[in-house]
Structures are given as structure tokens and as C-alpha cells.
Amino acid sequence: MSFLRAADARDESGHLIRELHGVTLANILEYLVAAYGWPELDARLRMNCFAENPSIKSSLSFLRRTPWARTKVEELYIKARSAEVQGRPRP
């Protein structure tokens, strides 16, 4: 029996999730807020933009000018979407 690795998970249109094909940073952030909520995002990623008066707009502004933070958010999105597509619980 062959298992699909998280790195090989594909979305509904057949694109590899890890490539973030056609997914904007705003889409990623909206997905994560809906899936985890602001307090859980702060607990997982430890960023003030999720802890102090969080909003999509202010978080996007921070993430766009802070490459290390954007990378952490994208990695969490890839893990969460891969788990969702594979029918596993979110990490």
C-alpha cells in the first residue's frame, strides 16, 4: 500500500500545494485565521501581528515586509492544507 507524502499533496485543480500556485498571501492568511483563529496563530507562530489587535490588513502589511515571518506562515499553510486534502487532522 502506497501512502501520499504531505509534500506531494495536490489541491482540487491538481497543483502541488507546496508550490502555492495561484494562492495569494491574503488567501493564505484568511484560510489560517478561519482554521485556527488569531489566538492559536499567535501561539503557533509567536508573532505580535497575531497577538496585538490583529487584523488581516495589519498582518498582511507585516508579512509582506518581513520575509522570515511570511515563510513561517506559508509553511503552516502548506502543512494545514496538505493534511486537509489527505483527510488527516490539521497539525
XYZ file of C-alpha atoms in Angstrom:
91
model
C 0.000 0.000 0.000
C 1.391 3.388 -1.000
C 0.915 6.478 1.148
C 0.877 10.013 -0.213
C 3.553 12.195 1.352
C 2.492 15.624 2.581
C 4.949 17.196 0.137
C 3.096 15.541 -2.760
C -0.422 16.662 -1.782
C -2.358 18.387 -4.552
C -5.270 20.804 -4.429
C -8.570 20.458 -6.302
C -7.063 21.811 -9.534
C -4.154 19.356 -9.446
C -1.390 21.765 -8.394
C 1.090 20.803 -5.698
C 0.114 22.610 -2.510
C 3.750 23.258 -1.563
C 4.189 25.383 -4.708
C 1.449 27.824 -3.617
C 0.328 28.079 -7.251
C -2.156 30.948 -7.576
C -2.545 31.400 -3.817
C -2.098 34.958 -2.579
C -0.777 35.874 0.837
C -4.236 37.259 1.652
C -5.823 33.881 0.778
C -3.284 32.088 2.951
C -3.896 34.367 5.924
C -7.700 34.180 5.588
C -7.521 30.377 5.466
C -5.314 30.202 8.567
C -7.478 32.643 10.542
C -10.587 30.618 9.663
C -8.866 27.335 10.512
C -7.044 28.333 13.703
C -8.161 31.799 14.833
C -5.910 34.666 15.931
C -5.022 33.301 19.409
C -3.960 29.917 18.010
C -1.907 31.556 15.232
C -0.122 33.624 17.877
C 0.513 30.507 19.979
C 1.877 28.555 16.995
C 3.919 31.262 15.262
C 4.667 33.785 18.052
C 4.236 36.991 16.054
C 2.908 40.233 17.501
C 0.799 40.874 14.418
C -1.378 37.947 15.598
C -1.376 38.964 19.275
C -1.764 42.741 19.459
C -5.040 43.957 17.944
C -4.841 41.523 14.994
C -6.414 42.239 11.619
C -5.960 40.903 8.114
C -4.762 44.289 6.855
C -2.108 44.891 9.522
C -0.900 41.280 9.383
C -0.559 41.416 5.593
C 1.456 44.615 5.879
C 3.829 42.995 8.383
C 4.151 39.727 6.447
C 4.871 41.483 3.144
C 7.875 43.319 4.582
C 9.169 40.524 6.827
C 10.423 37.540 4.789
C 11.100 35.201 7.744
C 7.559 35.715 9.060
C 5.993 35.162 5.648
C 7.947 31.907 5.297
C 6.632 30.638 8.646
C 3.038 31.477 7.666
C 3.415 29.801 4.262
C 4.881 26.664 5.879
C 1.947 26.409 8.310
C -0.477 26.850 5.392
C 1.214 24.078 3.398
C 1.061 21.703 6.379
C -2.574 22.524 7.136
C -3.791 22.299 3.511
C -1.846 19.084 2.896
C -3.420 17.498 5.977
C -6.876 18.680 4.879
C -6.504 17.280 1.354
C -5.215 13.969 2.717
C -8.037 13.693 5.245
C -5.768 13.983 8.278
C -6.279 16.323 11.246
C -4.582 19.706 10.922
C -1.194 19.958 12.617
